Amino acid sequence: MKDTILQDVAEATSLREGVAGVEALLRAVHRNESGRLADAAREARLPIPIATAIRRELEKRGILMRQHGLAFTEEGEQWVREALGFAEESLSVEVPLTPQAQLPPALEQVVRAMEAHLAAAPQTDVTLDQAPCTAETSVRRAALLYRSGALEGRRIALLGDDDSVALSIGLFGRLLAGRQLPRRLVVFEIDERRVAFLQRAAREADLAVEIIAHDLREPLPAQLLGTFDSFETDPPYTIAGASLFVRRGVELLEHGRGYGMLSFGHTSPPDRLKLQAALTSIGVATTALYPAFNRYAGASILGSTSELHELVATGTAVANAQWHGPLYTAEVNPRVRLYQCTECRQRWELGNDDIPATIEELKDKGCPACGNHDFRRTSKRTTR
């Protein structure tokens, strides 16, 4: 039967990538204008002998044919649209992978639309390690998700969304394809202000986005486990944060397999090893790494940039358990909660002795000793 084709082909070819590898080649054929198997294999990131074996199995099942190059049969064309959610015509969008690369005009219009929505975004909450990326970065992520086959016809989960990637995904499809690209788009967000903002913006733009208010330290709703194909996250700036948010993403993937996108700050070599160890422990590997892909307004703790990891989850079982222990930067590394007044040199600890809990609030209120509104982070504690 048609609904078993992907699994049957994966088993017939002993494909390590499983169903995802078959889907990747089908998507590459759909986008491939040359019709050459070598081009489709490169796009799908598959060795040519493996791609050849998949092609043969798909030909046996009446999905592909070799006539003036590799192409779908009429029956196969209808099947990929119905079963995989492919449009009749694929988008032709250049995805800039470095921050220096200029956006193509098609993406520029999406950025302008995003900027209009972000004008009404709530103030960041640094206690949650919020540091929204720029509108351009958010759109670049949506474009990369599309290029990587993680968007069109997919069920995608966003773990935290102070970057408003859900809006970028919706606008990307609306403006460039005239339709919603994902089959399902769900956001898990702890900040109720962000939840309300995203709901309002999606409603105003007539975008199909589900926003779920949820603290990812708590187990995910059981009915959603294993019901997604891909995930995206820009977690708290700690190894614990990256580990938890990616873990939740894997728990949401069907059979624990699929695509993930992780944005994370540039780290020291020891912390990079810890990050890779954390990912490996939950059966996740980095398949591509783009340094300085993300740009942020502010976010001095990240140096205003961070790298982007494309991930593959391999199906390692993980438990949907509650998270215990520190997670956010202020919990993992309390030193960053100390700020020094640039005028009187007094040092203040956020959230202690009636001092506001965030640096934004402290700047607004002013130094308790002299009223100055300018501070810098410090790690040295003094008595007052």
XYZ file of C-alpha atoms in Angstrom:
384
model
C 0.000 0.000 0.000
C 1.066 3.572 -0.620
C 1.178 4.475 3.067
C 3.897 1.834 3.620
C 6.166 2.828 0.740
C 8.633 4.852 2.803
C 9.138 2.126 5.394
C 9.257 -0.632 2.769
C 11.944 1.173 0.749
C 13.991 1.953 3.878
C 13.919 -1.718 4.876
C 14.610 -2.994 1.358
C 17.740 -0.845 1.131
C 18.828 -1.365 4.784
C 18.945 2.414 4.982
C 20.532 3.597 8.223
C 18.726 6.926 7.922
C 15.443 5.023 7.803
C 12.300 6.651 6.440
C 13.918 10.096 6.740
C 16.531 9.110 4.134
C 13.874 8.054 1.630
C 11.962 11.290 2.235
C 15.170 13.294 1.745
C 15.786 11.777 -1.691
C 12.162 12.263 -2.741
C 12.338 15.897 -1.658
C 15.597 16.358 -3.573
C 14.051 14.890 -6.738
C 11.077 17.221 -6.300
C 13.393 20.250 -6.124
C 15.995 18.994 -8.591
C 15.719 20.789 -11.933
C 18.574 18.895 -13.599
C 17.003 15.460 -13.130
C 20.461 14.025 -12.375
C 20.688 11.416 -9.606
C 24.064 12.806 -8.512
C 22.518 16.212 -7.846
C 19.601 14.689 -5.939
C 21.967 12.528 -3.856
C 24.083 15.555 -2.965
C 20.990 17.539 -1.966
C 19.769 14.614 0.184
C 23.256 14.121 1.701
C 23.307 10.482 0.627
C 26.124 8.513 -1.034
C 25.372 7.860 -4.708
C 25.268 4.032 -4.292
C 22.667 4.423 -1.525
C 20.654 6.925 -3.574
C 20.816 4.509 -6.528
C 19.421 1.678 -4.405
C 16.570 3.888 -3.165
C 15.821 5.004 -6.720
C 15.545 1.404 -7.888
C 13.089 0.523 -5.123
C 10.987 3.603 -5.883
C 10.965 2.699 -9.578
C 9.702 -0.793 -8.718
C 6.815 0.822 -6.820
C 5.877 3.155 -9.642
C 6.969 6.376 -7.891
C 10.025 7.316 -9.974
C 10.976 6.816 -13.610
C 14.009 7.513 -15.771
C 12.835 9.521 -18.739
C 14.842 12.619 -19.694
C 16.418 12.372 -16.268
C 15.083 11.231 -12.922
C 11.447 12.239 -12.413
C 8.184 11.243 -10.769
C 5.596 9.190 -12.548
C 2.153 10.776 -12.729
C 1.028 8.494 -9.913
C 4.179 9.266 -7.927
C 3.680 13.029 -8.321
C 0.193 12.753 -6.878
C 1.410 10.533 -4.054
C 4.189 12.848 -2.844
C 1.736 15.747 -2.760
C -0.811 13.796 -0.746
C 1.467 11.711 1.488
C 4.351 14.137 2.040
C 2.656 17.503 1.576
C 4.832 18.670 -1.317
C 3.544 21.555 -3.392
C 3.137 21.179 -7.144
C 6.108 23.503 -7.548
C 8.970 23.896 -5.081
C 10.287 27.264 -3.967
C 13.532 28.527 -5.398
C 15.080 30.424 -2.490
C 18.766 31.000 -1.895
C 19.563 30.495 1.800
C 22.396 32.719 3.077
C 24.440 30.613 5.497
C 26.846 33.299 6.710
C 25.920 36.587 8.402
C 27.900 38.486 5.755
C 25.826 37.060 2.901
C 23.179 39.438 1.613
C 19.574 38.304 1.697
C 17.906 37.645 -1.664
C 14.988 39.986 -2.461
C 12.444 37.238 -1.788
C 13.565 36.974 1.846
C 13.860 40.741 2.272
C 10.088 41.105 2.000
C 9.621 38.487 4.732
C 12.068 40.375 6.970
C 10.164 43.623 6.511
C 6.893 41.889 7.414
C 8.560 40.371 10.498
C 9.904 43.733 11.630
C 6.388 45.150 11.586
C 5.157 42.353 13.860
C 8.143 42.550 16.216
C 7.475 46.210 16.905
C 4.763 45.020 19.317
C 6.832 42.258 20.975
C 7.049 42.285 24.795
C 10.166 43.346 26.668
C 12.714 40.587 27.167
C 12.873 38.719 30.465
C 16.553 38.104 31.203
C 15.705 35.780 34.094
C 14.526 33.364 31.376
C 17.681 34.000 29.310
C 15.572 35.719 26.664
C 17.569 37.520 23.996
C 15.486 37.733 20.808
C 17.397 37.405 17.567
C 16.982 39.961 14.814
C 14.124 39.681 12.344
C 16.619 38.793 9.633
C 18.062 35.915 11.671
C 14.586 34.581 12.409
C 13.782 34.562 8.690
C 17.126 32.935 7.851
C 16.220 30.109 10.224
C 12.868 29.601 8.501
C 14.617 29.499 5.127
C 17.185 26.981 6.380
C 14.424 24.785 7.808
C 12.826 24.800 4.350
C 16.074 24.033 2.541
C 16.806 21.167 4.934
C 13.421 19.557 4.323
C 12.273 20.168 7.890
C 9.399 22.491 7.012
C 7.281 21.627 3.979
C 4.622 19.076 4.862
C 6.224 18.596 8.285
C 4.948 18.679 11.832
C 7.356 21.067 13.548
C 7.745 21.989 17.219
C 9.437 25.147 18.505
C 10.863 24.767 22.015
C 10.655 28.334 23.316
C 10.105 31.150 20.843
C 11.246 34.561 22.069
C 12.790 34.752 18.559
C 9.314 34.611 16.938
C 10.438 31.903 14.505
C 6.820 30.698 14.312
C 5.876 34.007 12.686
C 8.835 33.810 10.301
C 7.824 30.313 9.238
C 4.249 31.418 8.648
C 5.174 34.559 6.746
C 7.849 32.724 4.753
C 5.221 30.331 3.391
C 2.534 32.970 2.980
C 4.660 35.464 1.042
C 6.793 33.054 -1.004
C 4.464 30.105 -1.608
C 1.036 31.555 -0.920
C 0.281 28.861 1.635
C 1.135 27.378 5.016
C 4.185 25.138 4.527
C 4.198 22.942 7.680
C 1.470 20.390 8.214
C 1.448 21.450 11.871
C 3.313 24.198 13.743
C 3.357 24.200 17.552
C 5.180 26.499 19.984
C 5.966 25.597 23.601
C 6.584 28.832 25.540
C 6.908 29.543 29.275
C 6.465 33.341 29.135
C 2.746 34.180 29.180
C 3.451 37.586 27.619
C 5.144 35.881 24.651
C 2.275 33.411 24.402
C -0.217 36.277 24.152
C 1.972 38.172 21.662
C 2.454 35.181 19.356
C -1.242 34.305 19.482
C -2.219 37.870 18.616
C 0.363 38.206 15.813
C -0.588 34.838 14.293
C -4.260 35.761 14.413
C -3.654 39.129 12.764
C -1.604 37.494 9.992
C -4.054 34.579 9.663
C -1.305 32.025 10.370
C -2.040 28.521 11.647
C 0.141 28.338 14.767
C -0.635 26.501 18.006
C 0.842 28.191 21.084
C 1.079 26.074 24.233
C 2.001 27.714 27.538
C 4.412 25.218 29.070
C 7.465 25.147 31.350
C 9.810 22.666 29.692
C 11.144 21.656 33.106
C 7.813 19.843 33.435
C 7.015 16.678 31.410
C 5.459 17.283 28.015
C 1.749 16.545 27.447
C 1.564 12.786 26.830
C -0.716 13.140 23.795
C 1.964 15.131 21.947
C 4.874 12.752 22.463
C 6.141 11.230 19.221
C 3.858 13.298 16.994
C 6.361 15.639 15.269
C 8.923 15.392 12.463
C 11.320 18.224 13.352
C 12.063 20.808 16.036
C 13.835 24.146 16.477
C 15.170 25.707 19.664
C 17.313 28.565 20.958
C 17.542 27.447 24.617
C 18.923 29.037 27.787
C 22.646 29.825 27.507
C 23.744 26.836 29.598
C 24.720 23.253 28.823
C 21.818 22.193 31.045
C 19.454 24.381 29.018
C 20.640 22.998 25.685
C 20.431 19.441 27.002
C 16.881 19.828 28.319
C 15.427 21.671 25.334
C 16.957 19.262 22.792
C 15.813 16.333 24.936
C 12.266 17.672 24.828
C 12.576 18.038 21.065
C 13.617 14.390 20.716
C 10.709 13.305 22.926
C 8.341 15.032 20.513
C 9.789 13.365 17.389
C 8.067 10.311 15.985
C 10.099 7.272 17.095
C 12.676 9.741 18.428
C 14.007 10.241 14.899
C 14.145 13.388 12.818
C 15.652 16.811 12.263
C 16.550 19.367 14.891
C 17.875 22.929 14.806
C 19.806 24.235 17.820
C 21.105 27.767 18.259
C 23.727 28.106 20.985
C 26.401 30.558 22.032
C 30.024 30.110 20.988
C 31.638 28.177 23.830
C 35.073 27.328 25.174
C 36.578 23.968 24.116
C 35.709 22.308 27.472
C 32.090 23.489 27.245
C 31.901 22.420 23.594
C 32.887 18.909 24.652
C 30.221 18.995 27.372
C 27.610 20.097 24.830
C 28.522 17.326 22.395
C 28.515 14.779 25.236
C 25.049 15.949 26.297
C 23.734 15.651 22.727
C 25.324 12.242 22.217
C 23.783 10.938 25.444
C 20.298 11.462 23.986
C 21.160 10.053 20.573
C 21.628 13.352 18.745
C 24.453 14.316 16.403
C 25.409 17.608 14.744
C 25.301 17.219 10.955
C 26.175 20.823 10.062
C 27.485 23.793 12.023
C 27.200 27.464 11.003
C 29.327 29.837 13.124
C 27.853 33.280 13.871
C 24.680 32.350 11.956
C 22.484 34.086 14.549
C 22.577 37.777 15.369
C 20.893 39.333 18.386
C 19.944 42.839 19.462
C 21.923 43.166 22.677
C 22.700 39.742 24.200
C 26.160 40.796 25.355
C 26.539 37.448 27.130
C 26.540 35.844 23.650
C 28.686 38.528 22.047
C 25.535 39.362 20.049
C 26.012 36.233 17.890
C 25.649 32.484 18.246
C 26.216 29.413 16.123
C 23.557 27.182 14.616
C 23.668 23.388 14.726
C 21.679 21.205 12.358
C 20.948 18.002 14.257
C 19.767 14.496 13.531
C 18.051 12.424 16.222
C 18.680 8.710 15.876
C 15.896 7.194 17.972
C 17.550 6.758 21.372
C 14.849 6.358 24.023
C 14.598 9.248 26.494
C 12.235 9.550 29.431
C 9.672 12.348 29.599
C 10.700 13.178 33.153
C 10.633 16.345 35.235
C 13.819 18.412 35.218
C 15.496 19.040 38.564
C 18.387 21.388 39.173
C 19.605 24.730 37.806
C 18.776 25.623 34.216
C 19.040 29.342 33.455
C 22.272 31.342 33.506
C 21.550 33.097 36.790
C 20.966 29.696 38.430
C 23.970 27.926 36.901
C 26.380 30.846 37.229
C 25.145 33.303 39.892
C 28.150 35.589 39.378
C 26.489 37.227 36.384
C 23.850 38.635 38.756
C 26.384 41.109 40.175
C 26.441 44.552 38.559
C 28.577 47.574 39.354
C 27.393 51.156 39.083
C 29.660 53.006 36.656
C 29.324 56.215 38.722
C 29.731 55.346 42.417
C 31.280 51.866 41.897
C 28.836 50.196 44.282
C 28.045 46.562 43.419
C 24.520 45.215 43.520
C 23.203 41.658 43.321
C 20.037 41.273 41.272
C 17.071 39.989 43.261
C 18.767 40.488 46.654
C 18.108 43.108 49.391
C 15.239 44.774 47.497
C 17.351 45.076 44.315
C 15.276 44.414 41.144
C 15.507 40.908 39.668
C 16.641 42.039 36.213
C 19.294 44.446 34.986
C 16.682 46.226 32.853
C 14.637 46.993 35.963
C 17.746 48.108 37.871
C 18.728 50.478 35.052
C 15.212 51.875 34.966
C 15.089 52.358 38.740
C 18.650 53.619 39.054
C 21.492 52.913 41.475
C 20.187 52.828 45.079
C 23.284 54.761 46.187
C 23.579 57.533 43.604
C 20.700 57.221 41.131
C 22.941 56.499 38.137
C 21.340 54.353 35.407
C 24.463 52.798 33.872
C 25.897 49.486 35.118
C 28.373 46.818 34.044
C 28.532 43.167 34.989
C 31.138 42.142 37.570
C 32.187 38.929 39.290
C 33.691 40.502 42.420
C 31.504 40.741 45.483
C 32.095 43.509 48.073
C 30.380 44.358 51.327
C 28.190 47.409 51.503
